[in-house]
Amino acid sequence: GEAVLEADLRTLWEARQVELEDAMAAMEESADFLTELINTLKSHVAGGDADADEAVLEALDALEDHLTDMDMAKDFHDALGGWPSLTNLLLPTHSLKVRASAALVMGTAVKNQEEFQRWMLEPVVLSLPAESGEHVHEEAALSLLTHMLVKGCTTTTTTNQNQTTTSVTLCNEPSLEESDPAGA
């Protein structure tokens, strides 16, 4: 009776411990993977040129798939600090394809939670080219997206792992100086 119940409970407890260890390992792997993707974004922001677009586009594609999970989206923004790098990919110093893919990732990350949608309004320090001066310039992702709606459009279409197809059309803007609302 009681010995059998205790043995069954011990077996269940041990199985649960293995499940918890596996879940913790998977969470660590997810954080490591997101960190790797964020580092790819940071690298591209720091010195990305058109020849390096392929790596950042692959990272953005992977992010788009992973940030459909609200916990991963929150970790990407809060714990791992990936939002500023993603926002900087909206700058006109990057190709339209990179900018469109970054916009798609943002939309995926914020679409299901009002709290997340406020991220679009957060000011982010922009990584501007040295010739634009020594001042610090901050801009919200929504503002950068709005500036893209001036002229010269491109469309990016992606199909995620669930076979859902999404298209984003973004338009080119004049030079950053012309579109800078602060006049900085």
mmCIF file of C-alpha atoms in Angstrom:
data_model
loop_
_atom_site.group_PDB
_atom_site.id
_atom_site.type_symbol
_atom_site.label_atom_id
_atom_site.label_comp_id
_atom_site.label_asym_id
_atom_site.label_seq_id
_atom_site.Cartn_x
_atom_site.Cartn_y
_atom_site.Cartn_z
ATOM 1 C CA GLY A 1 0.000 0.000 0.000
ATOM 2 C CA GLU A 2 1.951 2.914 1.370
ATOM 3 C CA ALA A 3 5.349 1.715 0.084
ATOM 4 C CA VAL A 4 3.923 1.287 -3.438
ATOM 5 C CA LEU A 5 2.378 4.775 -3.334
ATOM 6 C CA GLU A 6 5.685 6.253 -2.160
ATOM 7 C CA ALA A 7 7.581 4.431 -4.939
ATOM 8 C CA ASP A 8 5.077 5.687 -7.539
ATOM 9 C CA LEU A 9 5.399 9.237 -6.226
ATOM 10 C CA ARG A 10 9.199 8.996 -6.295
ATOM 11 C CA THR A 11 9.087 7.751 -9.913
ATOM 12 C CA LEU A 12 6.754 10.601 -10.902
ATOM 13 C CA TRP A 13 8.923 13.141 -9.074
ATOM 14 C CA GLU A 14 12.087 11.895 -10.795
ATOM 15 C CA ALA A 15 10.389 12.003 -14.216
ATOM 16 C CA ARG A 16 9.207 15.549 -13.516
ATOM 17 C CA GLN A 17 12.738 16.594 -12.544
ATOM 18 C CA VAL A 18 14.045 15.318 -15.893
ATOM 19 C CA GLU A 19 11.275 17.254 -17.701
ATOM 20 C CA LEU A 20 12.173 20.422 -15.784
ATOM 21 C CA GLU A 21 15.878 20.028 -16.577
ATOM 22 C CA ASP A 22 15.044 19.574 -20.269
ATOM 23 C CA ALA A 23 12.803 22.656 -20.212
ATOM 24 C CA MET A 24 15.521 24.743 -18.536
ATOM 25 C CA ALA A 25 18.091 23.571 -21.080
ATOM 26 C CA ALA A 26 15.714 24.471 -23.932
ATOM 27 C CA MET A 27 15.192 27.954 -22.465
ATOM 28 C CA GLU A 28 18.951 28.480 -22.214
ATOM 29 C CA GLU A 29 19.373 27.290 -25.809
ATOM 30 C CA SER A 30 16.638 29.714 -26.943
ATOM 31 C CA ALA A 31 18.311 32.620 -25.134
ATOM 32 C CA ASP A 32 21.681 31.674 -26.627
ATOM 33 C CA PHE A 33 20.133 31.435 -30.095
ATOM 34 C CA LEU A 34 18.397 34.816 -29.744
ATOM 35 C CA THR A 35 21.650 36.334 -28.485
ATOM 36 C CA GLU A 36 23.447 34.971 -31.551
ATOM 37 C CA LEU A 37 20.822 36.535 -33.817
ATOM 38 C CA ILE A 38 21.030 39.855 -31.951
ATOM 39 C CA ASN A 39 24.814 39.839 -32.370
ATOM 40 C CA THR A 40 24.319 39.385 -36.132
ATOM 41 C CA LEU A 41 21.983 42.410 -36.144
ATOM 42 C CA LYS A 42 24.451 44.480 -34.088
ATOM 43 C CA SER A 43 27.288 43.568 -36.412
ATOM 44 C CA HIS A 44 25.274 44.623 -39.442
ATOM 45 C CA VAL A 45 24.237 47.901 -37.800
ATOM 46 C CA ALA A 46 27.853 48.644 -36.900
ATOM 47 C CA GLY A 47 29.260 48.167 -40.380
ATOM 48 C CA GLY A 48 26.743 46.474 -42.597
ATOM 49 C CA ASP A 49 27.074 46.842 -46.325
ATOM 50 C CA ALA A 50 24.964 45.408 -49.117
ATOM 51 C CA ASP A 51 27.361 42.464 -49.468
ATOM 52 C CA ALA A 52 26.640 41.472 -45.858
ATOM 53 C CA ASP A 53 22.862 41.557 -46.310
ATOM 54 C CA GLU A 54 22.538 37.792 -46.660
ATOM 55 C CA ALA A 55 23.624 37.058 -43.063
ATOM 56 C CA VAL A 56 21.369 39.687 -41.520
ATOM 57 C CA LEU A 57 18.435 38.623 -43.710
ATOM 58 C CA GLU A 58 18.868 35.034 -42.509
ATOM 59 C CA ALA A 59 18.977 36.261 -38.903
ATOM 60 C CA LEU A 60 15.850 38.365 -39.448
ATOM 61 C CA ASP A 61 14.050 35.394 -40.988
ATOM 62 C CA ALA A 62 14.921 33.240 -37.967
ATOM 63 C CA LEU A 63 13.837 36.027 -35.608
ATOM 64 C CA GLU A 64 10.514 36.370 -37.408
ATOM 65 C CA ASP A 65 9.812 32.696 -36.735
ATOM 66 C CA HIS A 66 10.938 32.795 -33.106
ATOM 67 C CA LEU A 67 9.286 36.054 -32.091
ATOM 68 C CA THR A 68 5.835 34.658 -32.836
ATOM 69 C CA ASP A 69 6.242 33.189 -29.336
ATOM 70 C CA MET A 70 5.298 35.969 -26.908
ATOM 71 C CA ASP A 71 7.792 34.828 -24.259
ATOM 72 C CA MET A 72 10.620 34.950 -26.788
ATOM 73 C CA ALA A 73 9.476 38.352 -28.020
ATOM 74 C CA LYS A 74 9.517 39.671 -24.456
ATOM 75 C CA ASP A 75 12.966 38.177 -23.814
ATOM 76 C CA PHE A 76 14.246 39.619 -27.100
ATOM 77 C CA HIS A 77 13.104 43.096 -26.058
ATOM 78 C CA ASP A 78 13.580 43.091 -22.288
ATOM 79 C CA ALA A 79 16.175 40.576 -21.136
ATOM 80 C CA LEU A 80 18.374 40.475 -24.231
ATOM 81 C CA GLY A 81 17.999 44.076 -25.434
ATOM 82 C CA GLY A 82 17.577 43.256 -29.111
ATOM 83 C CA TRP A 83 15.059 46.020 -29.913
ATOM 84 C CA PRO A 84 17.578 48.859 -30.492
ATOM 85 C CA SER A 85 19.527 46.818 -33.055
ATOM 86 C CA LEU A 86 16.325 45.820 -34.821
ATOM 87 C CA THR A 87 15.149 49.454 -34.865
ATOM 88 C CA ASN A 88 18.486 50.604 -36.286
ATOM 89 C CA LEU A 89 17.957 48.274 -39.247
ATOM 90 C CA LEU A 90 15.137 50.606 -40.331
ATOM 91 C CA LEU A 91 17.612 53.399 -41.088
ATOM 92 C CA PRO A 92 18.095 54.360 -44.748
ATOM 93 C CA THR A 93 21.755 53.334 -44.468
ATOM 94 C CA HIS A 94 20.515 49.743 -44.918
ATOM 95 C CA SER A 95 19.085 48.150 -48.037
ATOM 96 C CA LEU A 96 15.342 48.226 -48.566
ATOM 97 C CA LYS A 97 15.240 44.437 -48.285
ATOM 98 C CA VAL A 98 16.881 44.562 -44.833
ATOM 99 C CA ARG A 99 14.586 47.388 -43.757
ATOM 100 C CA ALA A 100 11.484 45.529 -44.977
ATOM 101 C CA SER A 101 12.558 42.348 -43.185
ATOM 102 C CA ALA A 102 13.239 44.283 -39.971
ATOM 103 C CA ALA A 103 9.767 45.844 -40.202
ATOM 104 C CA LEU A 104 8.242 42.390 -40.650
ATOM 105 C CA VAL A 105 10.053 41.104 -37.563
ATOM 106 C CA MET A 106 8.821 44.104 -35.560
ATOM 107 C CA GLY A 107 5.249 43.504 -36.660
ATOM 108 C CA THR A 108 5.496 39.858 -35.679
ATOM 109 C CA ALA A 109 6.952 40.697 -32.269
ATOM 110 C CA VAL A 110 4.343 43.289 -31.317
ATOM 111 C CA LYS A 111 1.171 42.074 -32.986
ATOM 112 C CA ASN A 112 -0.456 40.131 -30.155
ATOM 113 C CA GLN A 113 0.108 42.206 -27.037
ATOM 114 C CA GLU A 114 -0.790 45.811 -26.315
ATOM 115 C CA GLU A 115 2.211 46.011 -23.975
ATOM 116 C CA PHE A 116 4.489 44.960 -26.839
ATOM 117 C CA GLN A 117 2.895 47.415 -29.255
ATOM 118 C CA ARG A 118 4.173 50.251 -27.069
ATOM 119 C CA TRP A 119 7.711 49.198 -28.004
ATOM 120 C CA MET A 120 7.092 50.880 -31.353
ATOM 121 C CA LEU A 121 6.969 54.238 -29.518
ATOM 122 C CA GLU A 122 10.131 53.801 -27.455
ATOM 123 C CA PRO A 123 12.977 56.131 -28.387
ATOM 124 C CA VAL A 124 16.077 54.213 -29.450
ATOM 125 C CA VAL A 125 19.584 55.640 -29.876
ATOM 126 C CA LEU A 126 20.377 55.465 -33.569
ATOM 127 C CA SER A 127 23.691 54.326 -35.012
ATOM 128 C CA LEU A 128 24.242 57.110 -37.498
ATOM 129 C CA PRO A 129 27.221 57.445 -39.824
ATOM 130 C CA ALA A 130 30.100 59.533 -38.464
ATOM 131 C CA GLU A 131 29.493 62.309 -41.007
ATOM 132 C CA SER A 132 26.098 63.038 -39.418
ATOM 133 C CA GLY A 133 27.852 64.534 -36.390
ATOM 134 C CA GLU A 134 28.742 63.668 -32.848
ATOM 135 C CA HIS A 135 25.304 64.249 -31.371
ATOM 136 C CA VAL A 136 23.114 61.436 -30.056
ATOM 137 C CA HIS A 137 19.921 61.015 -32.014
ATOM 138 C CA GLU A 138 16.972 59.020 -30.714
ATOM 139 C CA GLU A 139 13.995 57.904 -32.740
ATOM 140 C CA ALA A 140 11.076 55.541 -32.218
ATOM 141 C CA ALA A 141 10.606 52.584 -34.555
ATOM 142 C CA LEU A 142 7.181 53.883 -35.568
ATOM 143 C CA SER A 143 8.697 57.185 -36.642
ATOM 144 C CA LEU A 144 11.315 55.423 -38.773
ATOM 145 C CA LEU A 145 8.632 53.256 -40.358
ATOM 146 C CA THR A 146 6.549 56.321 -41.148
ATOM 147 C CA HIS A 147 9.531 58.039 -42.797
ATOM 148 C CA MET A 148 9.860 55.092 -45.156
ATOM 149 C CA LEU A 149 6.506 55.856 -46.772
ATOM 150 C CA VAL A 150 7.835 58.592 -49.052
ATOM 151 C CA LYS A 151 8.930 57.005 -52.350
ATOM 152 C CA GLY A 152 10.567 54.019 -54.024
ATOM 153 C CA CYS A 153 8.842 50.882 -52.695
ATOM 154 C CA THR A 154 9.983 47.296 -52.235
ATOM 155 C CA THR A 155 8.021 44.241 -51.134
ATOM 156 C CA THR A 156 9.385 41.392 -49.050
ATOM 157 C CA THR A 157 7.430 38.145 -48.828
ATOM 158 C CA THR A 158 8.300 35.425 -46.344
ATOM 159 C CA THR A 159 6.823 32.051 -45.465
ATOM 160 C CA ASN A 160 7.395 30.918 -41.888
ATOM 161 C CA GLN A 161 7.666 27.395 -40.513
ATOM 162 C CA ASN A 162 3.860 27.211 -40.179
ATOM 163 C CA GLN A 163 3.566 27.929 -43.917
ATOM 164 C CA THR A 164 2.021 31.345 -43.235
ATOM 165 C CA THR A 165 2.983 33.830 -45.944
ATOM 166 C CA THR A 166 3.422 37.490 -45.036
ATOM 167 C CA SER A 167 4.246 40.401 -47.321
ATOM 168 C CA VAL A 168 5.597 43.780 -46.273
ATOM 169 C CA THR A 169 5.913 46.717 -48.620
ATOM 170 C CA LEU A 170 8.254 49.502 -47.596
ATOM 171 C CA CYS A 171 9.154 52.604 -49.438
ATOM 172 C CA ASN A 172 12.442 54.430 -49.686
ATOM 173 C CA GLU A 173 12.941 57.823 -48.134
ATOM 174 C CA PRO A 174 15.092 60.798 -48.983
ATOM 175 C CA SER A 175 18.336 61.212 -47.084
ATOM 176 C CA LEU A 176 18.218 60.980 -43.294
ATOM 177 C CA GLU A 177 18.912 64.697 -42.995
ATOM 178 C CA GLU A 178 15.878 65.538 -45.129
ATOM 179 C CA SER A 179 13.626 63.273 -43.062
ATOM 180 C CA ASP A 180 15.010 64.220 -39.639
ATOM 181 C CA PRO A 181 12.045 65.837 -37.837
ATOM 182 C CA ALA A 182 14.276 67.190 -35.060
ATOM 183 C CA GLY A 183 16.462 68.973 -37.604
ATOM 184 C CA ALA A 184 19.519 67.604 -35.839
#
